[in-house]
Every structure is written in C-alpha cells, then in structure tokens.
XYZ file of C-alpha atoms in Angstrom:
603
model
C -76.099 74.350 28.470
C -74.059 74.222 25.258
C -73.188 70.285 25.174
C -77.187 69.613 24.464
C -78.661 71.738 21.950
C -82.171 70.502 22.434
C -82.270 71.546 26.128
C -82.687 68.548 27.712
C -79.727 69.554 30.381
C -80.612 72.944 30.606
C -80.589 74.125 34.729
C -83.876 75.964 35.318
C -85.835 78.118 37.419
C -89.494 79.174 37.513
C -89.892 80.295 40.797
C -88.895 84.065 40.290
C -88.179 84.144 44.273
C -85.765 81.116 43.558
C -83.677 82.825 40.894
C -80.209 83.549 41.472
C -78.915 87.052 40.394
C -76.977 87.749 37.426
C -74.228 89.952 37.918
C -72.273 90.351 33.949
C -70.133 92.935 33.052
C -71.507 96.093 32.153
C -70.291 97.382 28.577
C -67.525 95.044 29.173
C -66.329 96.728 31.809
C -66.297 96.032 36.063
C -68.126 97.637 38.654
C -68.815 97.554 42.206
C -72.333 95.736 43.301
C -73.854 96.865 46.116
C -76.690 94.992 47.175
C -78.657 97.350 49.050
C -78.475 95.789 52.462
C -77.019 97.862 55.596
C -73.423 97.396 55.392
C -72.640 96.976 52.425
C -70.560 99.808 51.357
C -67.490 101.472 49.818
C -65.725 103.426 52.074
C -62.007 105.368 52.678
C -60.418 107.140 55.292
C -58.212 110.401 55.254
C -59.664 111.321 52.690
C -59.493 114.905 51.642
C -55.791 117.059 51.308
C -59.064 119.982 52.368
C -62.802 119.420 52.363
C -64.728 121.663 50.155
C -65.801 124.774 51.749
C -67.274 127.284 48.903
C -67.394 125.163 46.163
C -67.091 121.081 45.032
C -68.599 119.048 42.353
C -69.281 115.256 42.273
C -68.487 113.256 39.628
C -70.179 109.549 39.485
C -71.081 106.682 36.595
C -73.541 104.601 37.917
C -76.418 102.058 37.592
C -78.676 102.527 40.692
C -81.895 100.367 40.732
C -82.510 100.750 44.695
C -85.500 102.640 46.106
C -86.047 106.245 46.589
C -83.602 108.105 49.208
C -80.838 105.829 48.986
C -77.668 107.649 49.880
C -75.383 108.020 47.569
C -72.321 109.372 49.680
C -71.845 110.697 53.331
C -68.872 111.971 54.658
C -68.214 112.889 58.426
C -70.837 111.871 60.000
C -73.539 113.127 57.518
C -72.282 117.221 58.147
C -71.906 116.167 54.243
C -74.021 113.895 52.190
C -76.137 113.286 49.278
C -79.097 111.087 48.321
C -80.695 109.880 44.750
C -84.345 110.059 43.636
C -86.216 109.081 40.999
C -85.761 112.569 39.302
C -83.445 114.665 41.355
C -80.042 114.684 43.557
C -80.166 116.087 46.739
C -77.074 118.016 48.403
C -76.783 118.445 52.208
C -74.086 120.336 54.311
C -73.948 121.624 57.644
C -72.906 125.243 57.780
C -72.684 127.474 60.720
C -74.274 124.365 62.764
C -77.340 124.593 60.797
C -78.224 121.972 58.216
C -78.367 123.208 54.268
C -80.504 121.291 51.355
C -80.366 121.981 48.265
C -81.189 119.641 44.734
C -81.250 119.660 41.011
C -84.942 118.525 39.531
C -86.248 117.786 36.954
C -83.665 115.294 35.949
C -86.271 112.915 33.976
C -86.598 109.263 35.043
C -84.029 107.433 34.539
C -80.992 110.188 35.731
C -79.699 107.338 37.825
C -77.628 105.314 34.988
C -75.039 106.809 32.917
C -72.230 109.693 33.685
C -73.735 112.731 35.835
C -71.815 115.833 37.860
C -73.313 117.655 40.316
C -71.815 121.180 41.084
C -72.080 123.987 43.671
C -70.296 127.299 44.152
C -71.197 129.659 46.787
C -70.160 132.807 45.101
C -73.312 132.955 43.119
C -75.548 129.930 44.661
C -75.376 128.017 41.490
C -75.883 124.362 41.839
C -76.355 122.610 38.392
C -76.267 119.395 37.322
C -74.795 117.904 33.840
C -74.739 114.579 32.148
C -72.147 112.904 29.586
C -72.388 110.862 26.915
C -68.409 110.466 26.858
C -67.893 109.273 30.130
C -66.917 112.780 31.521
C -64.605 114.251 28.730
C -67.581 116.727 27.738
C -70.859 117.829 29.927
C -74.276 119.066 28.532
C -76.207 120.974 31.521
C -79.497 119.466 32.717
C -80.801 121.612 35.504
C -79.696 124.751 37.085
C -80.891 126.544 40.051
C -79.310 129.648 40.954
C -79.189 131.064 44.523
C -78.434 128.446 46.553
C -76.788 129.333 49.922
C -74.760 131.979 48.468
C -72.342 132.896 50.454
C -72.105 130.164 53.098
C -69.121 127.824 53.825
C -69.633 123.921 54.371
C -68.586 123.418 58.252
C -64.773 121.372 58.514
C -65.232 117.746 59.040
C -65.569 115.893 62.454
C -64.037 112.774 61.088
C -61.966 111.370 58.215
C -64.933 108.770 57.764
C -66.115 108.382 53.670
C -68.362 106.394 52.185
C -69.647 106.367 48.461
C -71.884 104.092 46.485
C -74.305 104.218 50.116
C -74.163 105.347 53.651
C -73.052 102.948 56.525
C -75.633 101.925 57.580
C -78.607 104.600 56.359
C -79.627 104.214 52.803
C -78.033 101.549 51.497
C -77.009 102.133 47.566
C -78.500 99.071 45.290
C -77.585 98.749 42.161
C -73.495 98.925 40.076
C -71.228 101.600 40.302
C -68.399 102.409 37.889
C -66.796 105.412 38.640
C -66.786 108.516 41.936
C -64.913 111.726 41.937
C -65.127 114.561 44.667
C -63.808 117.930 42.980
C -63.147 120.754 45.698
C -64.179 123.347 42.982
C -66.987 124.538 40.022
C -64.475 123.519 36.953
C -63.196 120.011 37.789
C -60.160 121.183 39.497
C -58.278 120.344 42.664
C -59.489 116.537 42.349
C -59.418 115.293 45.966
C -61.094 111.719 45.446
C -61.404 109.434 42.565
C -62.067 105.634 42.359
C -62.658 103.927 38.468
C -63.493 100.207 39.834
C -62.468 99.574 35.687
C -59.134 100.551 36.641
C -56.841 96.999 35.833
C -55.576 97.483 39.667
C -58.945 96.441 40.719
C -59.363 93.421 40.973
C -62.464 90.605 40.996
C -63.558 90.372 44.799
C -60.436 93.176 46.256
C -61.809 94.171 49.224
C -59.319 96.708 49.565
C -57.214 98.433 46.878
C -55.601 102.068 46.366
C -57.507 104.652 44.362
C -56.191 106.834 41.399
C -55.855 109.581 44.350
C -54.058 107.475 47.231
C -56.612 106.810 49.308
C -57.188 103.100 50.643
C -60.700 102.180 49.656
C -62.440 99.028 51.499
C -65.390 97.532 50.231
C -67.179 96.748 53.388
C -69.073 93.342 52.821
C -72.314 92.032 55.389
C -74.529 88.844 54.960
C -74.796 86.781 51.907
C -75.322 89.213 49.580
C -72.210 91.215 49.899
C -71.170 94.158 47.809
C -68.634 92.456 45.118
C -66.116 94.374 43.008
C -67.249 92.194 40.039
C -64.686 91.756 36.910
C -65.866 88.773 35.591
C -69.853 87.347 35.287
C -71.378 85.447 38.010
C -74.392 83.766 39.498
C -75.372 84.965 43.130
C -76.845 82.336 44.768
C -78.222 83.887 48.139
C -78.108 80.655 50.869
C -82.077 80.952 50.995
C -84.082 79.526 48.520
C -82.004 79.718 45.474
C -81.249 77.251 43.236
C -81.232 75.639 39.727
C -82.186 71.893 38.817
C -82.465 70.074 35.505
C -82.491 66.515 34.086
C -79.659 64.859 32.133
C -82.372 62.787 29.974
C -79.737 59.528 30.526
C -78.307 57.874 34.139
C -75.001 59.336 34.985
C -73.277 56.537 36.830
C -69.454 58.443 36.905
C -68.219 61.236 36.018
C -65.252 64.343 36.432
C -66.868 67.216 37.737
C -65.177 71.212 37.436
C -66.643 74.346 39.392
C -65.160 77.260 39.710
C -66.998 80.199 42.631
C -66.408 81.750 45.406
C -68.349 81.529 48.878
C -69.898 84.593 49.199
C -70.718 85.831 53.393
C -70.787 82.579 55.741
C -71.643 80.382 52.397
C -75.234 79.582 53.318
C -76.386 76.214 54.668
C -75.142 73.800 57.017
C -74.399 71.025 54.460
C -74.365 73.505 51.316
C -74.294 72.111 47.976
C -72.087 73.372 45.041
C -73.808 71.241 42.836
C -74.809 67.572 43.524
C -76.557 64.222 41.321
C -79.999 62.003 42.649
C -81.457 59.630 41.496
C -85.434 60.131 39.937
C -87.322 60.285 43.207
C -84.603 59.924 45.454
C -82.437 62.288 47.798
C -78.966 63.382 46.753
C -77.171 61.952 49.734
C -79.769 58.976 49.183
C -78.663 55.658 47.159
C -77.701 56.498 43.823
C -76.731 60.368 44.681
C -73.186 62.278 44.794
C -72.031 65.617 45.398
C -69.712 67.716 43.448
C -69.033 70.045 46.488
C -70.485 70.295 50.224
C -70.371 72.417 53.247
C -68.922 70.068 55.485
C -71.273 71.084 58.289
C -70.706 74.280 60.176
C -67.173 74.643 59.224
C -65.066 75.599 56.302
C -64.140 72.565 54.989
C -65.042 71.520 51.411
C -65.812 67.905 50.588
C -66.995 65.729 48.074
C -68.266 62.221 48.058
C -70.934 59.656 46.661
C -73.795 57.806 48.311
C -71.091 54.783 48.085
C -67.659 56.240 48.884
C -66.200 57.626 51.728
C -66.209 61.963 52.222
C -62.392 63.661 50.721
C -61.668 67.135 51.898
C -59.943 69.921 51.340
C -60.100 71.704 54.309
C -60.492 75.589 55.085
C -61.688 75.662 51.498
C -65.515 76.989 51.606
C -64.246 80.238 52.673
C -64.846 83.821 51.297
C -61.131 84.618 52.727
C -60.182 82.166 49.420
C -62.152 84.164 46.811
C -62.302 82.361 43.819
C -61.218 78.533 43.694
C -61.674 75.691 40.929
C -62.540 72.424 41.968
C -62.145 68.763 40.462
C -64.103 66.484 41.643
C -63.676 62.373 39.939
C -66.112 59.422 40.927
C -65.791 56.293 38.558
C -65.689 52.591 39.763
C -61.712 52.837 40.633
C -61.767 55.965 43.277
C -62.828 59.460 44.223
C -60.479 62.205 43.771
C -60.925 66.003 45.032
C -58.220 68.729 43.550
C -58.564 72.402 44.472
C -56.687 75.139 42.296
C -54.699 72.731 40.477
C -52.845 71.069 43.729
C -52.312 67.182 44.240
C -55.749 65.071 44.918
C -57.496 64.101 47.622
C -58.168 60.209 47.068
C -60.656 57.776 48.521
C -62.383 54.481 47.215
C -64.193 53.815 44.500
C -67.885 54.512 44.029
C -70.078 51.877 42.151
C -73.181 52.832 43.467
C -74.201 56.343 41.431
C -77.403 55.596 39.545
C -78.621 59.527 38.497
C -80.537 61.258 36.049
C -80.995 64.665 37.831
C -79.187 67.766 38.741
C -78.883 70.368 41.080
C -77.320 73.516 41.946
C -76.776 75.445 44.581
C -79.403 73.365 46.839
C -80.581 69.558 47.119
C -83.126 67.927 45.191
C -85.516 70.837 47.453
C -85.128 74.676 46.069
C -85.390 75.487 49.877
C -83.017 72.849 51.456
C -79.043 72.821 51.715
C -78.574 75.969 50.051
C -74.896 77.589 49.459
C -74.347 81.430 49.157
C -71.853 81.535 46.239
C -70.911 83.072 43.106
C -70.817 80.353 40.287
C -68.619 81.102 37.570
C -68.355 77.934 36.242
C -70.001 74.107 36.122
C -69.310 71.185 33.771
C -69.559 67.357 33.798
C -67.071 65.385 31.551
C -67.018 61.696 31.082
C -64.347 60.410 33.889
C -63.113 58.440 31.208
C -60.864 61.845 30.186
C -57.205 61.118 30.541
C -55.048 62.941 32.568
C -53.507 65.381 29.758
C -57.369 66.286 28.849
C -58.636 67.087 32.766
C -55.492 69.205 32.422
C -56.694 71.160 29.579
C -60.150 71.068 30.557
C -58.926 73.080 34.011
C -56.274 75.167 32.274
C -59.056 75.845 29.563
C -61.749 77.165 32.746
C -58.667 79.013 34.641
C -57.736 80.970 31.463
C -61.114 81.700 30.870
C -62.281 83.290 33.784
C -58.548 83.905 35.559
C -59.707 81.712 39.238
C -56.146 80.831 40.399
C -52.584 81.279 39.557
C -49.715 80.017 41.284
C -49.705 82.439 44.173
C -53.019 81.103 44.616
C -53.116 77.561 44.588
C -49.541 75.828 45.415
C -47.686 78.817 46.246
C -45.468 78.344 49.160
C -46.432 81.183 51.203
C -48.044 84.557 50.951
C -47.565 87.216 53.875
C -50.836 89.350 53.046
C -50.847 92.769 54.904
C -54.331 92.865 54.477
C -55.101 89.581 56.494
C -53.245 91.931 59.462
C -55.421 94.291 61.940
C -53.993 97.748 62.930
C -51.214 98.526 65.243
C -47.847 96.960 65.773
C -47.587 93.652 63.653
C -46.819 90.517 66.696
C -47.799 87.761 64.731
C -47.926 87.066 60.689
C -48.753 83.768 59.570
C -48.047 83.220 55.895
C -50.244 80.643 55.029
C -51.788 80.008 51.898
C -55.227 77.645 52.309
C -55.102 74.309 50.442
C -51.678 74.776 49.238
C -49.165 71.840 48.818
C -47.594 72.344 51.590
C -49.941 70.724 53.591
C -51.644 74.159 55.014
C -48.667 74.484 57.540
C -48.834 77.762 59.232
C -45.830 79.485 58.892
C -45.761 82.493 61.500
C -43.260 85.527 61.431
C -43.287 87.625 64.867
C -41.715 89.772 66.726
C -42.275 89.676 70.557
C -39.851 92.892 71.155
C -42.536 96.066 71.336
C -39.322 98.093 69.838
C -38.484 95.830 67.009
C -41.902 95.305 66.115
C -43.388 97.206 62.901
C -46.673 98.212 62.327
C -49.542 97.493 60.416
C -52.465 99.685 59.049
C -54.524 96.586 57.718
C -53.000 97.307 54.023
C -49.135 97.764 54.358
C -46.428 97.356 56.980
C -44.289 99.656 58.006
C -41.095 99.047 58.974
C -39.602 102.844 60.694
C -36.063 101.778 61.614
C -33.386 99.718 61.302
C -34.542 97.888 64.163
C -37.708 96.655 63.066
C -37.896 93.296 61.772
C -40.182 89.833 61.856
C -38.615 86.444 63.162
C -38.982 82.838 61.311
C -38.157 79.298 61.958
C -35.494 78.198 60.539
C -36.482 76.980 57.264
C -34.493 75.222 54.450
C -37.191 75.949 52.033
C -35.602 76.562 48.314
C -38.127 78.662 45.605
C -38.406 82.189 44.400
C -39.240 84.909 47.163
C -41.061 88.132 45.760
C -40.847 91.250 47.649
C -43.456 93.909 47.158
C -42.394 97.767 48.991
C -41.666 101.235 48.781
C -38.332 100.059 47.757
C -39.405 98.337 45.171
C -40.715 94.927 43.576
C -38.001 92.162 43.698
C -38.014 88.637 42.907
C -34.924 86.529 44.329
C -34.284 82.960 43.306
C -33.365 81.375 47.131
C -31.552 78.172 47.820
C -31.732 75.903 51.050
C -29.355 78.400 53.158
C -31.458 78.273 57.007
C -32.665 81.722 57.008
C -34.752 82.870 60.104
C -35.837 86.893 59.724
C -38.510 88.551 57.491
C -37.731 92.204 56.705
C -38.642 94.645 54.216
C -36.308 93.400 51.537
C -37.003 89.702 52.493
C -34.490 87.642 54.861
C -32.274 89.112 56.931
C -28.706 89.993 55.072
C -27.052 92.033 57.857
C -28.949 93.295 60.931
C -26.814 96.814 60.414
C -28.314 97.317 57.516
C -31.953 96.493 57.503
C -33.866 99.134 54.830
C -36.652 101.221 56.169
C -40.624 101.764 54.436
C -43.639 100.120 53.392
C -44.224 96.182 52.488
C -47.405 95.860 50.702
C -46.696 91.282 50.903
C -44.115 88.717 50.647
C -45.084 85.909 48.420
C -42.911 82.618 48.551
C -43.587 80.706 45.820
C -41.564 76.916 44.383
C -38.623 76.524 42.342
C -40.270 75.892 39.480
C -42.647 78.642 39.172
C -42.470 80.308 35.467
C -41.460 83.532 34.249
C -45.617 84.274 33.969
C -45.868 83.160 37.675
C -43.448 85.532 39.016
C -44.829 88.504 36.825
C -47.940 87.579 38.559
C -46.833 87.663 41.871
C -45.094 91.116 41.222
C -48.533 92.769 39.528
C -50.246 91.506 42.444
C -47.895 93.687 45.076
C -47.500 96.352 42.408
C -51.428 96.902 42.044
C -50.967 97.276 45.912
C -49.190 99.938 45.751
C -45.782 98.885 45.562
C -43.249 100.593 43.175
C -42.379 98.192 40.299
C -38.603 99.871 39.440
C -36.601 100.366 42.519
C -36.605 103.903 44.372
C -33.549 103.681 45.995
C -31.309 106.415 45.965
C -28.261 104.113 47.575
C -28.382 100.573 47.369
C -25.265 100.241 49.771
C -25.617 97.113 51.670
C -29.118 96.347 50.633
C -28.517 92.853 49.844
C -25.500 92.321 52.115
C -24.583 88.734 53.102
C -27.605 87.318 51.493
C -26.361 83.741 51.216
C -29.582 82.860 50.463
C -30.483 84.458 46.682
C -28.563 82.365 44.110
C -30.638 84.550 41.157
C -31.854 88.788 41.428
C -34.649 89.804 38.832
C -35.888 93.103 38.164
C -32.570 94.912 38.809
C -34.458 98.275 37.586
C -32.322 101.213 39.757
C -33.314 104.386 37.820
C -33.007 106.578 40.809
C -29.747 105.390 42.612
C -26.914 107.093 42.688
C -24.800 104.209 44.161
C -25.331 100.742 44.084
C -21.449 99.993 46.022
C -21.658 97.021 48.178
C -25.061 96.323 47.213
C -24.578 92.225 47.075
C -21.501 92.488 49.177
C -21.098 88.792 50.447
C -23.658 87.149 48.743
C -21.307 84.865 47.395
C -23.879 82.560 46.358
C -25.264 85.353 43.844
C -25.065 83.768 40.178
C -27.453 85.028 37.802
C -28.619 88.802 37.689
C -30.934 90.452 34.710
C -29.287 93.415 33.064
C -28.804 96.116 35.423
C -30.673 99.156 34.750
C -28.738 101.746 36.362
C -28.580 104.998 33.918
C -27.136 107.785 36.850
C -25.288 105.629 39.312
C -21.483 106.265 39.092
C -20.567 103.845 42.155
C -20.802 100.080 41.082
C-alpha cells in the first residue's frame, strides 16, 4: 500500500492456498491466460483456405507452466494435434486412417517459454524444431530428426473445429500465450492462421475478436478461473478461499471508497465481498462494519451499504457480461452514495454507526467465507471529506490509468452488440447498456417478418437485401449514432426527428434504398459526448472488423431522407465513384467534415 510506508495497511496473505493469482503483463506486453481447467480454451472456426497435407510448420510464443501432456492445439477432431512436454513436442496426424506420431527431443527443460517453430515436410521426413530470440524474424535449429513419415499425406479434415493454447476439453493448456501461427509449408509460407493477442485490436477480457488472418477467434471461458485475454495487471481472486486482510492501525468511521474489477465466471459467493470494513473482533455486516461492494445474494445486482444505513444498488452490475467497471462507494454521517462507471449516484441515509480498524478483500473477516471471483485492478480509501472536483479526479485519475470505462461503457445511450446475438436470423436485439443513465431501459430492435429478417453469426449481422431491416419504437432520442460495417464507420449527429428502423447505415432514410453487408454494432451515445468519445466508439467497431474509410463504390441514396442527422463525420469516400444524391432530402443536414472524395466525378 503506498499511502503508509511503514506497512501498517498493507493487505496480506500467508496462507499460500489463500493467495490470489497475479496475472501482470509479460515484457509489457498482453497475453491470453489459460487456466488449465477443461474448457477453457481458444478456439476458431473455418479455419484453413486448405489444411496441410505434405508439409506445415507451427509457429507459437508461449509461457506454459501446466503439467506434462497438455495439448497444445487440436484441430478436427484430433485427426490433427499436438501436445507439450517437459523436453519435447509431439506431432500427431491421421493418414490413410491410421494414426502418425512423431516429436522433436531433446529440447532441454525449459523449451516451453519463449518463441519456438515446429516443422514437417514429407518429401524427406524432416521434422525439426527451432527457437528465436527475435520473436520469429530469425530461427536457430534445436533438434532434427529425419525420416519421419516420408511420403505420407495428413488425411482432409472432418470438421472446421480449431483450438490452440489447449484442447476442448482434453489437456487443458495452463500457463500465457502470446502468439500462434499454422504455416501450410517447410519455409513459413502460405500462412493459413495467425493470432498475436499483443495485437492493439485485442482487447482486455474480448472474448471474441478477428485474427491477423480473418478468422473469428473465441476465447471459450468455464468456472471461476476463466481463460482472460489479459492487457492490463490483475488479481484473480478464485470465489474459494481467497482473500486479503490487513489493519488500518486507526478507526475508520467514513470514508469514499474506489474499485475497479471485473466478475470473473458466476462471481463466487452468495453475498460476495469486493472489499468490506469490521470492527476488531466483530463481523463486517456486524455493528461497526460496511461494505464497499456485495453480491446481492444470488443475483447480479451490486450493492453497498453500512451496518447503519440502508442497502443502494446498482443493479445487473456483478456481471462478467460488464467486464471491467469502477465503483464509488461514499459513507459519512450525511448519506451513502453508490456510482458505477462515472453515472449519477445511488443515494440513501446517512451512516453514523462505522466504528473499524480492519480490512478485507475479496472475503469477510473469514479467508473462507463470502468470497467473490474477480479480477481486482484497483482499491483505495480516501477521506469522504474530498470535494466533488477531487472524487472526480481521483476516478478520472484510476480510469486513465488502467482504461475501465469510457463513454460507450458507462452512460452511453445504447449499444447494439452483435456479439450478445446467437446464430441464425436476428428476431430480437435489445440495445441495452447495464447501469447506464438511462435507467437500464431495454430498447429492442426486431423484425418478426422471416424475409426481412437478417442474420446473425454471433459476431456480425448480415443484412443480404434491400429488404432486410430491424424495427424500433418510436423514439425522440437526440445524441450521436455510430455505425460500424462493411460500408464503413460513420458517426451522425441525430436530432429528436421519431425514427423507428435500424439498418445497416443506422435509421431508416428510404426503404428503396436500404444498403446491403455486414454490421459489426450500433452504438448510441448523448449529445454531449466528445470528439475522444466518438473516436472511441469508432475503434471499438473498427477493431471488429469494420472498415474505418468508406468502401462504397456509389453512395447514391445512401443517406436519403435522413431527417434525422443534423451533423456527418468521417466523410472518408476513397473508393466511390459517385456520391449523387447521397444526402438527398436530408434537409436537416448542417455540418459535414471535409469530404474526402479523390476519384468521384458525380457530386
């Protein structure tokens, strides 16, 4: 604890069974954590242009600390897979129905951490393994073994099934991996797979993201101690037995409590604690306790409260569907106040009766009792005699830190998330953004017409034809709609014109005229969201896989009869040819960045 040099307010734990995990960065750098339990595992689907037949070569950066045998990718089924030992890689492939095996040994102890390729050719049997020192931009040779199934093909693929970093659910992977590439040849040609979790795209906690190759990669996440694309440090706290607990060496009788985590699996306990106050002897829901944040029994509510004021909540908050959230939590005399993300307060009475000079996190005043499954990113205690202006900082200071929430986050409007959609046609899409200002009011687009409905593949939506489209209520609501597709990444300015269709450019403009492609999420966010704020919205769709510049070709009509968008950003149209009648109609059109339009001859 840096605001007591002598260690008096240190958290601690002795118990080496009671210790959460650290997970840091690694060199500075992100990684995906898998945690060794069945389940948890990165995985992607159509996932080679060809599988490797005569030759291939694997590619990985890794820190593996799991036990012998753990697999380290499968694909289809296990006709093709490899598992990691102490000293030596194992290859398997079916071929002509038969099973083939074949390793590199005598890789010293150790071989799991650091840059290693793994490489086959049939031709002459050769299957060698190298390591780098430069993160794959040159490779000394370790061990060669010559021979090895010359000759022989690797049987086609019974499925499109892939999973890397473990096996779903044999041999689960323990341990951080960096980087995986699956070469169909000797030389590092013909790349057919690569994922670099370092990549900026990938973000803390994605649970799905596009790779460097096009693939859709999912990180597939089971019990409490899920496999994490970590980007920033944390504290795993398992749910168990976990927990930290110091003393404050003085009575703590108010205070303004931050925390910033995420709920990681079902979040643990019952009645969870984030972090919560007791008295010397005494329980922390006993006479003198509080809590900075609590399970509120078996659902997802977050609340806070004292042993002498009444509960606050924010509810649908302790949720890993939220990932990362910051939390305020103020108990003085006057009143209670809970804020999540930034958004307005919570308020009860006051509380007079805190009387504490212990701490605890993660659990009660017991290791073993109330225990949350989170990842703690940050904790603090100010005086709650801070003013306004200061809490601000103090949160702002904690947000730009470790990046919990922005404004598509926290008090956004709305934020239509293809990811939150299963498969098949799309029915039903309710924009809601938990513990938002607006009072967590759904807001559902759907389309009960099987022909006008478009479809979903749980990361994009598809719209096919000019038919396809998503109906709204009527809504009034004025702010800045951001448009993520295929198309392109827009941001309109809207004002209160009743609008009542989502499409793939946003509201309807003229039903003839409805664009066709992909929508990677529609993000609705208040008039006075910044410059930053949009850009952050965009980056968001655009890491998703939508194109930043628009790709149309002719922007006839896109934006016809939009009486709605009263400002157009991002007017980047390096491919179009014609951009005639693009805002025919929308008459109440008045600001529009410089067009960017360098081959277009039709304005």
């Amino acid at each position: 604890n840096l605001a007591d040099p002598s260690g008096a307010t240190d958290a601690k734990q002795f118990t080496a069974t009671n210790q959460p995990t650290a997970l840091p960065l690694i060199d500075n750098e992100g990684y995906l954590f898998c945690s060794g339990i069945a389940g948890n595992v990165a995985s992607a689907n159509a996932l080679l242009v060809a599988q490797p037949t005569d030759e291939f070569s694997i590619v990985v950066n890794m820190d593996r600390v799991s036990p012998s045998g753990a697999r380290l990718f499968n694909y289809s089924n296990s006709l093709f897979f490899a598992d990691v030992f102490a000293t030596r890689f194992n290859f398997y492939f079916k071929s002509g129905g038969v099973q083939r095996t074949m390793g590199a040994a005598g890789l010293g102890l150790g071989f799991e951490s650091g840059w290693w390729r793994f490489s086959w050719r049939s031709s002459d049997g050769r299957f060698e393994a190298f390591s780098s020192s430069d993160e794959g931009s040159t490779w000394d040779s370790v061990t060669v073994r010559t021979n090895q199934h010359t000759g022989l093909t690797i049987d086609a693929a019974v499925s499109s099934s892939f999973y890397f970093f473990g096996d779903n659910p044999l041999g689960p992977f323990r341990g951080a991996g960096k980087y995986f590439a699956l070469y169909r040849s000797f030389d590092l040609s013909l790349n057919s797979f690569e994922v670099d979790f370092t990549a900026p795209n990938v973000r803390h906690g994605a649970t799905k993201f596009e790779c460097a190759t096009g693939q859709v990669v999912t990180i597939n996440q089971s019990g409490n101690n899920p496999a994490t694309v970590i980007k920033k440090p944390v504290l795993r706290f398992d749910g168990v037995d976990d927990g930290l607990q110091g003393l404050f060496g003085q009575t703590i009788t108010s205070g303004y409590a931050f925390a910033a985590f995420s709920v990681a699996g079902d979040g643990g306990d019952t009645y969870a604690r984030i972090a919560s106050l007791n008295s010397t002897g005494n329980t922390d829901d006993g006479a003198g306790g509080a809590f900075f944040g609590l399970r509120d029994a078996t659902t997802s509510h977050l609340f806070s409260r004292t042993s002498s004021s009444p509960v606050i909540s924010k509810d649908g908050m302790f949720d890993d569907e939220n990932g990362d959230i910051l939390t305020e939590f103020k108990f003085d005399s006057t009143e209670t106040a809970l804020k999540v993300n930034g958004t307005t307060a919570v308020t009860a009475a006051g509380a007079s009766g805190v009387s504490a000079e212990e701490f605890n996190i993660a659990c009660s005043e017991i290791i073993g009792d109330n225990n949350a499954a989170i990842d703690l990113e940050y904790l603090a205690l100010f005086p709650a005699t801070i003013t306004d202006s200061q809490a601000d900082a103090v949160r702002n200071y904690i947000n730009n830190r470790n990046n919990v929430f922005d404004l598509k986050d926290g008090f956004g409007y709305y934020f239509f998330d293809p990811q939150s959609l299963t498969t098949g046609a799309v029915t039903s899409w309710n924009g809601r953004i938990i513990g938002s200002d607006n009072g967590d009011v759904d807001f559902l687009a759907t389309q009960a017409t099987a022909a006008d409905q478009p479809t979903s593949d749980g990361y994009k939506v598809t719209f096919a034809d000019n038919t396809d489209h998503l109906e709204i209520p009527s809504t009034t609501q004025a702010g800045w709609q951001v448009v993520g597709g295929s198309l392109g990444t827009f941001a309109y300015k809207v004002n209160a014109n009743a609008v009542t269709e989502l499409n793939l450019l946003g509201n309807l403009g003229w039903s003839s005229y409805r664009k066709t492609g992909d929508l990677y999420g529609i993000i609705l966010l208040p008039e006075n969201a910044t410059n930053r704020d949009i850009e952050e919205a965009r980056k968001l769709l655009i890491d998703r896989g939508a194109a930043d510049a628009s790709t149309i070709i002719s922007a006839g009509a896109a934006w016809f009869r939009r009486y709605d968008i009263i400002e157009f950003k991002n007017a980047q149209f390096p491919d179009a040819l014609s951009l005639g009648f693009a805002f025919e109609e929308a008459t109440n059109l008045r600001t529009i960045n410089t067009v960017n339009a360098p081959i277009s001859t039709n304005f």
